[in-house]
PDB file of C-alpha atoms and ligand atoms in Angstrom:
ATOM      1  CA  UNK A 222     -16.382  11.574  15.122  1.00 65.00           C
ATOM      2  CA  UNK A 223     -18.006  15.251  14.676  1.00 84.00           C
ATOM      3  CA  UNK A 224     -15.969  18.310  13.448  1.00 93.00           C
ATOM      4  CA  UNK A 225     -14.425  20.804  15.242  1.00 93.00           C
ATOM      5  CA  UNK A 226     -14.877  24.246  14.273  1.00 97.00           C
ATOM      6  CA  UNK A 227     -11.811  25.983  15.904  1.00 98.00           C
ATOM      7  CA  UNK A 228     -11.812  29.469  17.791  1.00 98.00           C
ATOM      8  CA  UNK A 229     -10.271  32.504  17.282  1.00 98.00           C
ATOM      9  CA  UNK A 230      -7.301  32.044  19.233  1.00 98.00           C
ATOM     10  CA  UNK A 231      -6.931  28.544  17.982  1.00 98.00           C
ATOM     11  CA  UNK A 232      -7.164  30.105  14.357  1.00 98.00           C
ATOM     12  CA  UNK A 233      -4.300  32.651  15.168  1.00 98.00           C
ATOM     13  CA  UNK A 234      -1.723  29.277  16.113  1.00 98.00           C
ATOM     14  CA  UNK A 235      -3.285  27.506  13.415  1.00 98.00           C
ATOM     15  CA  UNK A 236      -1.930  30.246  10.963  1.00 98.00           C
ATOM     16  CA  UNK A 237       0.961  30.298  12.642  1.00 98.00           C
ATOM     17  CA  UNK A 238       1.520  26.734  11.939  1.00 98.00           C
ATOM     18  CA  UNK A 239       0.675  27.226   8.821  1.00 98.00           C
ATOM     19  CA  UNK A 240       3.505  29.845   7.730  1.00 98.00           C
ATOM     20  CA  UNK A 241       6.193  27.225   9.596  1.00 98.00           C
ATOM     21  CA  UNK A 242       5.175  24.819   7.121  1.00 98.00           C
ATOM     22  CA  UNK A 243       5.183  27.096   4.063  1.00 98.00           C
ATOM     23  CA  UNK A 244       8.599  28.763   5.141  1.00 98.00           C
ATOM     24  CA  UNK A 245       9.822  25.778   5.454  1.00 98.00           C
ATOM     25  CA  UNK A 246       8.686  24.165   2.262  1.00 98.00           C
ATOM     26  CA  UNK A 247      10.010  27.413   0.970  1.00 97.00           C
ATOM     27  CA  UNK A 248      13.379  26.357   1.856  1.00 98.00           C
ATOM     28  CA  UNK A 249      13.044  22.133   1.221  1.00 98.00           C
ATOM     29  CA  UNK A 250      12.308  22.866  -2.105  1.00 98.00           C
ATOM     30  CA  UNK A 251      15.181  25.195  -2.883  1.00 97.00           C
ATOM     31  CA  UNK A 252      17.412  22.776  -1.711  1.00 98.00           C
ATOM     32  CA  UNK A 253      15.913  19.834  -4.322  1.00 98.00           C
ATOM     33  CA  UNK A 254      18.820  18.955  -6.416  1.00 98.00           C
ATOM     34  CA  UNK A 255      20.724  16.110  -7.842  1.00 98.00           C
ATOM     35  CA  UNK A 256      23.469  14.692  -5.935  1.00 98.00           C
ATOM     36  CA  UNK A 257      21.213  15.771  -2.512  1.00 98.00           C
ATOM     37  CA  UNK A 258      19.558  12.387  -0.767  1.00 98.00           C
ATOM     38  CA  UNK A 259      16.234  12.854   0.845  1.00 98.00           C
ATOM     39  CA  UNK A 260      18.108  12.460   4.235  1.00 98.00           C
ATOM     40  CA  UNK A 261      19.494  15.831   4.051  1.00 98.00           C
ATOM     41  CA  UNK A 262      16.233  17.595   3.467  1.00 98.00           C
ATOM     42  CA  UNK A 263      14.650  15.382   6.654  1.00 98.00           C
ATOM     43  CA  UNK A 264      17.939  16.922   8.590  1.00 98.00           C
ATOM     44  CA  UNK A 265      17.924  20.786   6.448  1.00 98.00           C
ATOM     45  CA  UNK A 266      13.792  20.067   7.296  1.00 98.00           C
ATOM     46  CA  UNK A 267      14.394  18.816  11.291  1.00 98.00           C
ATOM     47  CA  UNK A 268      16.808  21.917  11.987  1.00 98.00           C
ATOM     48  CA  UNK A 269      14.164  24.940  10.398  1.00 98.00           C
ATOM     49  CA  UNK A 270      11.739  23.325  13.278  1.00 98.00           C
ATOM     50  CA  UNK A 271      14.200  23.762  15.897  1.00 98.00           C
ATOM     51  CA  UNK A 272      15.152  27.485  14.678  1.00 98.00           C
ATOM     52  CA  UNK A 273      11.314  28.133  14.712  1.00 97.00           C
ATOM     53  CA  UNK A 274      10.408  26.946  17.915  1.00 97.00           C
ATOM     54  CA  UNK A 275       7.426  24.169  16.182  1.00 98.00           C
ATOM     55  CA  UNK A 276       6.959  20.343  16.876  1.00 98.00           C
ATOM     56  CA  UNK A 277       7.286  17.919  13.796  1.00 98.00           C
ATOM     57  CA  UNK A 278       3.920  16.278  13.307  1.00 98.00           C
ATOM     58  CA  UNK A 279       5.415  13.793  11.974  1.00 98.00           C
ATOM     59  CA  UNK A 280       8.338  11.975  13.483  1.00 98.00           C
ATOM     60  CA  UNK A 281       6.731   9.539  15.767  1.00 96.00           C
ATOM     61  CA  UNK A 282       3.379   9.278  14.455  1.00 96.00           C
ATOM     62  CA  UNK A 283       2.433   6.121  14.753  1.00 95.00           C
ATOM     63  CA  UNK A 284       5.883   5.316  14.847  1.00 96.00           C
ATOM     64  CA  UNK A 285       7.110   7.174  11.257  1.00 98.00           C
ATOM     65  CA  UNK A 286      11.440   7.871  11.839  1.00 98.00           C
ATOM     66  CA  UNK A 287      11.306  11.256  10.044  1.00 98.00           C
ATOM     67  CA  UNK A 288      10.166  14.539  10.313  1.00 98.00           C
ATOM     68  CA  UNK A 289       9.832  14.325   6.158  1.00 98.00           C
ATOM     69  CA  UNK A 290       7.897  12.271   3.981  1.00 98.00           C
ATOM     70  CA  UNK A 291      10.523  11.945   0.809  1.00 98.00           C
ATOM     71  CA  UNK A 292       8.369  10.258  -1.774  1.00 98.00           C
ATOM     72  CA  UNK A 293       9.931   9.935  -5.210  1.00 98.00           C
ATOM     73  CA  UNK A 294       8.723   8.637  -8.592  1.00 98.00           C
ATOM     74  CA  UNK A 295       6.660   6.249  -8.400  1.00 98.00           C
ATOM     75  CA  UNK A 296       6.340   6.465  -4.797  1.00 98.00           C
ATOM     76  CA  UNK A 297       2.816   8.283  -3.887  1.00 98.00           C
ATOM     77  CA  UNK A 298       3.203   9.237  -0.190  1.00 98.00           C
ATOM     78  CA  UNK A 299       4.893   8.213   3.050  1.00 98.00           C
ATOM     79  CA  UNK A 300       8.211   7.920   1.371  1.00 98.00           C
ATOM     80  CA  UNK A 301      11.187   7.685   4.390  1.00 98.00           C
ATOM     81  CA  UNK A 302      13.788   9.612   3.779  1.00 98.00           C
ATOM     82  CA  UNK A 303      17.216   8.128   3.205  1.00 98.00           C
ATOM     83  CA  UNK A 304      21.020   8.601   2.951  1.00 98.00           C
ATOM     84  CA  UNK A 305      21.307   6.466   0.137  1.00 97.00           C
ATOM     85  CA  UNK A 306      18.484   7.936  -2.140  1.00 98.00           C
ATOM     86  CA  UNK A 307      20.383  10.706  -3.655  1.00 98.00           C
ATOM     87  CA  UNK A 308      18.407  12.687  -6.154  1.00 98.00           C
ATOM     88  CA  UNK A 309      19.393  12.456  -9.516  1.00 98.00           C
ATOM     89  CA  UNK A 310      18.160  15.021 -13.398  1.00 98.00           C
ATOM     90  CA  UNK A 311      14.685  13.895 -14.041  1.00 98.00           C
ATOM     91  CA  UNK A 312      13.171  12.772 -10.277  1.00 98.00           C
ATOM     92  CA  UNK A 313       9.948  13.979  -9.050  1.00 98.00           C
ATOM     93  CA  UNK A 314       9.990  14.890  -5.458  1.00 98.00           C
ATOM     94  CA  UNK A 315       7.453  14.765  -3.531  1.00 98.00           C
ATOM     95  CA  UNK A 316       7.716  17.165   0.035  1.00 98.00           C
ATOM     96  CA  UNK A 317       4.843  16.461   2.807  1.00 98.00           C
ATOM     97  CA  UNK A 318       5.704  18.279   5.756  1.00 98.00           C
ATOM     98  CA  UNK A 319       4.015  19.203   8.620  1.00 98.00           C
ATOM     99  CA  UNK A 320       4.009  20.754  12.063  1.00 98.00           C
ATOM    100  CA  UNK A 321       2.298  21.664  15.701  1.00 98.00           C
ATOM    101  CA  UNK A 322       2.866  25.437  17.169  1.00 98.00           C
ATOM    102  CA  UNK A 323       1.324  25.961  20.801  1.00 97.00           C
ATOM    103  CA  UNK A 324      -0.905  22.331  20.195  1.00 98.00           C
ATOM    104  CA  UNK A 325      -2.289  23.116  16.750  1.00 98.00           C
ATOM    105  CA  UNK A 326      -1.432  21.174  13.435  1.00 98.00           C
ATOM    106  CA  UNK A 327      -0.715  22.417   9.472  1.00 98.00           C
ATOM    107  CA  UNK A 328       0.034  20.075   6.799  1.00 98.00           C
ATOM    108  CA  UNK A 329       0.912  21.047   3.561  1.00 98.00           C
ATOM    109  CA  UNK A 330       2.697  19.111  -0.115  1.00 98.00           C
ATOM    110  CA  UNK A 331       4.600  20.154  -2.603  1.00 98.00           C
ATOM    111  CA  UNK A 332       5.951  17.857  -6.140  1.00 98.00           C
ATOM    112  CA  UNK A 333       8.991  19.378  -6.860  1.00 98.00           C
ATOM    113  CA  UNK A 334      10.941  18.537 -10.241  1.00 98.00           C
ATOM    114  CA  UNK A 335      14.779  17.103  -9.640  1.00 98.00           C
ATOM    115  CA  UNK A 336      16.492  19.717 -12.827  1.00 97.00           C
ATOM    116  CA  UNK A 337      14.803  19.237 -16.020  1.00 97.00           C
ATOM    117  CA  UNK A 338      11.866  16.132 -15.756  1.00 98.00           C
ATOM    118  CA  UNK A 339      10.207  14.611 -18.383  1.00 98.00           C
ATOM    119  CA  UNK A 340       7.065  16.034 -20.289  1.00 98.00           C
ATOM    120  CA  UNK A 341       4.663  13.612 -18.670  1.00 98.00           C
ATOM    121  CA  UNK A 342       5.995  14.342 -14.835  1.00 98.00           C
ATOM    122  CA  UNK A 343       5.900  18.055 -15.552  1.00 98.00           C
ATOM    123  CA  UNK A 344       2.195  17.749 -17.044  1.00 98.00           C
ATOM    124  CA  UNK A 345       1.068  15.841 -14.105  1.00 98.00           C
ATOM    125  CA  UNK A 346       2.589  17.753 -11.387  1.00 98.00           C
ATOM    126  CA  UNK A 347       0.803  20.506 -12.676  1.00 98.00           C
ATOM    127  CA  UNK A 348      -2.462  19.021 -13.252  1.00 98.00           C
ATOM    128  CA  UNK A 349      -2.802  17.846  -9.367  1.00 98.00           C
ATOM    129  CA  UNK A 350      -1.513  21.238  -8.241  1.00 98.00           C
ATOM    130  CA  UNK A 351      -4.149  22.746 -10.785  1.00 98.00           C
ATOM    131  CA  UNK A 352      -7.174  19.985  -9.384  1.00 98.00           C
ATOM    132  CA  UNK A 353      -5.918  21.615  -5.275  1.00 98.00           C
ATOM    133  CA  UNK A 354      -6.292  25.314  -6.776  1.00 98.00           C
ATOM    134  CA  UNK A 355      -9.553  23.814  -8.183  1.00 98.00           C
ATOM    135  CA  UNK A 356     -10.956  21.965  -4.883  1.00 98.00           C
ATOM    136  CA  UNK A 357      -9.817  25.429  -2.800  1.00 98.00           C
ATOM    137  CA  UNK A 358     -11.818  27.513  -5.130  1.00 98.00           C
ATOM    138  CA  UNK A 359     -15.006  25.396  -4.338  1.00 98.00           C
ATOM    139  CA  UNK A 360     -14.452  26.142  -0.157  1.00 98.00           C
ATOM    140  CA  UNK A 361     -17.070  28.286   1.409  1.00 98.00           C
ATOM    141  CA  UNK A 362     -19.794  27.573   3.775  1.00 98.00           C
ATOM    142  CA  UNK A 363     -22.593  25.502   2.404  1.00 96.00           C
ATOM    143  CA  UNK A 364     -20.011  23.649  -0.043  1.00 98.00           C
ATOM    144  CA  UNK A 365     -20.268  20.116   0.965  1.00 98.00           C
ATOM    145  CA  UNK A 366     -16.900  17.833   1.320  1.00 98.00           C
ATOM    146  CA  UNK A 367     -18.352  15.963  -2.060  1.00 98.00           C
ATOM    147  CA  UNK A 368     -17.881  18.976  -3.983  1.00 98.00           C
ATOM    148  CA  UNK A 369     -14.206  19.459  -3.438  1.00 98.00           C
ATOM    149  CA  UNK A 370     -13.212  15.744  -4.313  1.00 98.00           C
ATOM    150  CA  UNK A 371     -15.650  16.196  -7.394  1.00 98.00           C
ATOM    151  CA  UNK A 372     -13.768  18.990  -8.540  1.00 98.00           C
ATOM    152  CA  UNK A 373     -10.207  17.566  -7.814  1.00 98.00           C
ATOM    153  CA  UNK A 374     -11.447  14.349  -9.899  1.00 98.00           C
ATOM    154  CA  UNK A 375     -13.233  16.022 -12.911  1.00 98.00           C
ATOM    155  CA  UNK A 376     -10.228  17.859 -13.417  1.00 98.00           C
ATOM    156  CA  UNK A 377      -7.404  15.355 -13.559  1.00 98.00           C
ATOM    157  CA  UNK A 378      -9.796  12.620 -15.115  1.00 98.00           C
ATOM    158  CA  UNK A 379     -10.318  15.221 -18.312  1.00 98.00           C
ATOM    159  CA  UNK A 380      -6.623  15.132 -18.005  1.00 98.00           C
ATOM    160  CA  UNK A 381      -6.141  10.910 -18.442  1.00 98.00           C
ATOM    161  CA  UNK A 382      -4.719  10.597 -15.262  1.00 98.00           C
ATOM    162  CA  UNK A 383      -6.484   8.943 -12.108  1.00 98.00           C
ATOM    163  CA  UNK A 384      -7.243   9.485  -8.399  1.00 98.00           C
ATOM    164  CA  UNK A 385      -5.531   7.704  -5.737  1.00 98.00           C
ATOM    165  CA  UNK A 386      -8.384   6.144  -3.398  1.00 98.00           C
ATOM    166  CA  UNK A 387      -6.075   4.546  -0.941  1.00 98.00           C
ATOM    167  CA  UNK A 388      -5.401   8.096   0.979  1.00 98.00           C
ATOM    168  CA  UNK A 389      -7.491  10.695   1.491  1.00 98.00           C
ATOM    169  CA  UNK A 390      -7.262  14.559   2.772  1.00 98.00           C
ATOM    170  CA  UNK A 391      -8.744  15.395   6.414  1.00 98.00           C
ATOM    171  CA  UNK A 392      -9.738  18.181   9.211  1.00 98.00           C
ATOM    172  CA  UNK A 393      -7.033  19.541  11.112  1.00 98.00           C
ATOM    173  CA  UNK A 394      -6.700  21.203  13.979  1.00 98.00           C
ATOM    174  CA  UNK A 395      -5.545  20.291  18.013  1.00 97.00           C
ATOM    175  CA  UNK A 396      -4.622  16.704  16.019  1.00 98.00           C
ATOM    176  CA  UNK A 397      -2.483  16.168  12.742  1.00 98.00           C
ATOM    177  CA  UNK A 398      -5.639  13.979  11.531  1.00 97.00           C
ATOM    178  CA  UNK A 399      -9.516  14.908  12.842  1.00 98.00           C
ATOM    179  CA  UNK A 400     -13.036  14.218  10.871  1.00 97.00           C
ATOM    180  CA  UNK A 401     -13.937  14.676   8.259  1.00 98.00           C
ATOM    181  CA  UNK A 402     -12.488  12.580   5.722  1.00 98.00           C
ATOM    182  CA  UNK A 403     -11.475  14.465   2.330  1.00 98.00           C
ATOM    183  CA  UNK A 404     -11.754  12.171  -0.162  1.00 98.00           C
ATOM    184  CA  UNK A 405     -10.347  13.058  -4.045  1.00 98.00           C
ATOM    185  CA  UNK A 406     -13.097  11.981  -5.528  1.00 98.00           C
ATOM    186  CA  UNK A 407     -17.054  11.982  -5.398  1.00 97.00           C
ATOM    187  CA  UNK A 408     -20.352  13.921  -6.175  1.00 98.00           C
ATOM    188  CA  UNK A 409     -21.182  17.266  -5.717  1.00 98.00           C
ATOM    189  CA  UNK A 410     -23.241  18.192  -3.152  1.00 98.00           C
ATOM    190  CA  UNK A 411     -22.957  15.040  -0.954  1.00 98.00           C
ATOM    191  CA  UNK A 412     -21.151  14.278   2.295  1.00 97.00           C
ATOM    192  CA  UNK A 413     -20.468  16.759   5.580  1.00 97.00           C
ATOM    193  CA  UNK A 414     -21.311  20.652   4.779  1.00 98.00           C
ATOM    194  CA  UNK A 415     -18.542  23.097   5.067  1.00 98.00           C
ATOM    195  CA  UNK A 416     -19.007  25.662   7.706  1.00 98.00           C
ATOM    196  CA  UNK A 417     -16.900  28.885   9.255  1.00 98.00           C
ATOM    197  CA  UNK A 418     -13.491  27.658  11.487  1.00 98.00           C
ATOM    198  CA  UNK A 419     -13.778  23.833  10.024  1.00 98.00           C
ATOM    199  CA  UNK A 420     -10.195  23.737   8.944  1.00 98.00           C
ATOM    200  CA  UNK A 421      -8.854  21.083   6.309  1.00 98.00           C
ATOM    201  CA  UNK A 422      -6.065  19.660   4.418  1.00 98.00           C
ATOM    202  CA  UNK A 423      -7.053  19.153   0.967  1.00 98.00           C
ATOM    203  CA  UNK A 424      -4.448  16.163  -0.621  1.00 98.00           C
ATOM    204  CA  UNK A 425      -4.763  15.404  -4.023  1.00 98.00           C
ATOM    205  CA  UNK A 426      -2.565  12.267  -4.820  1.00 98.00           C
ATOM    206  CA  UNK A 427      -2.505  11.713  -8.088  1.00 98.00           C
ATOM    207  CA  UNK A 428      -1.310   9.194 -10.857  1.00 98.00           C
ATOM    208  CA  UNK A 429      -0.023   8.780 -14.488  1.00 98.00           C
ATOM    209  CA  UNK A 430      -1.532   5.136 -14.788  1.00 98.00           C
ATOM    210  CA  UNK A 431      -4.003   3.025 -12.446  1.00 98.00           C
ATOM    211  CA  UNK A 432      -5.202   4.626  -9.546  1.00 98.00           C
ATOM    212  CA  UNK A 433      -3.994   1.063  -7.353  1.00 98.00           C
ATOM    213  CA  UNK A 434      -0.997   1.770  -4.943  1.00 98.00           C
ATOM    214  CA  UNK A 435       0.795  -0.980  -2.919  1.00 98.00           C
ATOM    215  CA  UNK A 436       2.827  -0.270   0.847  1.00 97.00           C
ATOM    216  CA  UNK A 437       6.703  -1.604   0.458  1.00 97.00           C
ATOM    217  CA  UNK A 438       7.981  -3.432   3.071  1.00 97.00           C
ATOM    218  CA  UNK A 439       9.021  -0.878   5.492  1.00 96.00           C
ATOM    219  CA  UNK A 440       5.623  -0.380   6.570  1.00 97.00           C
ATOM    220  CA  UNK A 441       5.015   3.142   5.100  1.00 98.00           C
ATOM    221  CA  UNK A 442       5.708   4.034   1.652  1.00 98.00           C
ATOM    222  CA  UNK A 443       3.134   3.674  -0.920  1.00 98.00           C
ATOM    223  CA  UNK A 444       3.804   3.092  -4.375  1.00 98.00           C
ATOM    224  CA  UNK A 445       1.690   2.709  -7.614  1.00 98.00           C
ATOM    225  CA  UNK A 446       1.057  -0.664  -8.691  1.00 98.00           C
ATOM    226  CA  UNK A 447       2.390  -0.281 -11.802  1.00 98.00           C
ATOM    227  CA  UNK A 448       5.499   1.678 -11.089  1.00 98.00           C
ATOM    228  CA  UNK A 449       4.458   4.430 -13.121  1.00 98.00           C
ATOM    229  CA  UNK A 450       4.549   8.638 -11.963  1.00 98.00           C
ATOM    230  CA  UNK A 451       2.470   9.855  -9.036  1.00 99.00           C
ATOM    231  CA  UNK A 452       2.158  13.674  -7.994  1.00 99.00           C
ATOM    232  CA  UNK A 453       1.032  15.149  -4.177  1.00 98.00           C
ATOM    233  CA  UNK A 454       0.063  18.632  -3.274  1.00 98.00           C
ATOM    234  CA  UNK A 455      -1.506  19.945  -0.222  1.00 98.00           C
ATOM    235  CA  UNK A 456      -2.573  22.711   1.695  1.00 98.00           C
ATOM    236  CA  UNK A 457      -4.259  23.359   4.961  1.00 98.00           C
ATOM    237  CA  UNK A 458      -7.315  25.519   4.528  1.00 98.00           C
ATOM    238  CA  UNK A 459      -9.579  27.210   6.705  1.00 98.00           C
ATOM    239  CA  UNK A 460     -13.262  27.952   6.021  1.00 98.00           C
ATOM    240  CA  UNK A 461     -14.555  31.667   6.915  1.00 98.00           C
ATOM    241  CA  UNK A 462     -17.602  33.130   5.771  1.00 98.00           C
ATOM    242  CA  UNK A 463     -17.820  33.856   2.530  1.00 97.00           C
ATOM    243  CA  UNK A 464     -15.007  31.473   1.420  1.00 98.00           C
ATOM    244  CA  UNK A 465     -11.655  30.647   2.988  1.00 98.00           C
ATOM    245  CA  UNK A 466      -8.340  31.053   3.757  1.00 98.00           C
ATOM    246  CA  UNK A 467      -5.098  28.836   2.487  1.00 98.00           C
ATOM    247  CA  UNK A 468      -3.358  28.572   6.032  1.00 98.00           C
ATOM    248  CA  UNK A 469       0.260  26.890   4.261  1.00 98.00           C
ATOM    249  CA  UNK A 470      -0.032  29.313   1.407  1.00 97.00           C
ATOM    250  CA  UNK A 471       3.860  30.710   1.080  1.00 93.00           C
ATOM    251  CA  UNK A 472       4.407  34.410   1.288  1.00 82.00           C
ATOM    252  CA  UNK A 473       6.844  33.985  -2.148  1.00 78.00           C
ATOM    253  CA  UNK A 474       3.827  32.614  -4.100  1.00 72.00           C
ATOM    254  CA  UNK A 475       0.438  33.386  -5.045  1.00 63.00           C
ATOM    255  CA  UNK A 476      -0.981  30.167  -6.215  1.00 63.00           C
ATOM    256  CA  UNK A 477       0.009  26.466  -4.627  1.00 64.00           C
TER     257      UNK A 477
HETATM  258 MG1  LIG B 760      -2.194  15.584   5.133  1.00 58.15          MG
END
């Protein structure tokens, strides 16, 4: 499948789509607390689209009941939210939320700690949200999509902690998933070069332990193999020349 670079006009809903998702993240993770279940984000989460006149990208893709993935712990992505998983002090929560304005996609993650979280989650979180700051710096034409899973990789390996394979990042655009492939991991300098209006959501998923994740039952959420922590962030970025644009960057924050 080639890329598609996207148009002016299908930038403009693009960004549009991409401050729904950030506003909206804005308010999902304000609402993280113990004693809240992942269910009443998914409904807080369902009622901000309404209000804003987007599509969920997710609810009913390829069947998925939410318009929230709720993944917590040890649970990597995919995670469906749930009136009986209240949060409780200590959780990670992971937010992946996404949506469609006038036919055009964003995507965008945020890990999220439940109250005060242990050492390890806190370190973790911040070293995958440091690895998507990392990959985002690298994004300018003539980058190649090698280069930003090379410098998502480098950076969390230096850290002990290990790529997920399993899932990878991905263009963006008229569909919630388009070519290329972003994978967290790889060489510099190899795969598909990055050129002006290729748009892409940059994923690191990344684990305390062994980089191995298994799908539960239910068809959709992944966890690690050996129960141990997993982190997710995400943005949606678009390349312009020169460098690039975060599409899902919030208007509260400066960095992811
Ligand atoms: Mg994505």
């Amino acid at each position: 499948m080639s890329v598609e670079l996207k148009s002016a006009p299908e930038i403009d809903r693009m960004r549009r789509a991409g401050r729904v998702v950030a506003e909206i993240l804005d308010a999902l993770e304000a609402a993280v607390a113990p004693g809240v279940s992942t269910w009443d984000l998914d409904q807080l989460a369902e009622r901000l689209i309404k209000e804003k006149g987007a599509k969920s990208a997710f609810k009913g893709y390829r069947g998925f009941p939410a318009v929230l993935c709720a993944s917590v712990n040890h649970e990597v992505v995919h995670g469906i939210p749930s009136r009986s998983r209240k949060l409780v002090e200590g959780d990670l929560m992971k937010l992946d939320f996404g949506v469609s304005v006038e036919g055009f996609y964003g995507d965008a993650a945020r890990t999220v700690p439940v109250g005060k979280v242990s050492e390890e989650a806190r370190r973790l979180s911040e070293a995958t949200r440091e690895s998507l700051e990392a990959a985002i710096a690298v994004i300018q034409p003539g980058k190649r999509i090698g280069d930003i899973g090379y410098a998502v990789q480098s950076h969390v390996e230096r850290l002990g902690f290990s790529v997920v394979r399993d899932f990878v990042g991905h263009g963006i655009g008229r569909k919630l998933h388009e070519a290329p492939q972003v994978p967290n991991y790889g060489r510099p300098g190899t795969l598909e070069s990055l050129r002006p209006g290729m748009v892409l959501a940059v994923e690191p998923m990344v684990n305390a332990g062994t980089a191995a994740v298994d799908v539960l039952d239910d068809g959709w959420t992944a966890v690690t193999l050996d129960g141990r922590l997993s982190a997710h962030w995400e943005h949606t970025i678009l390349v312009v020349d020169g460098g690039h644009e975060v599409l899902t960057r919030s208007p509260a924050r400066t960095t992811a």
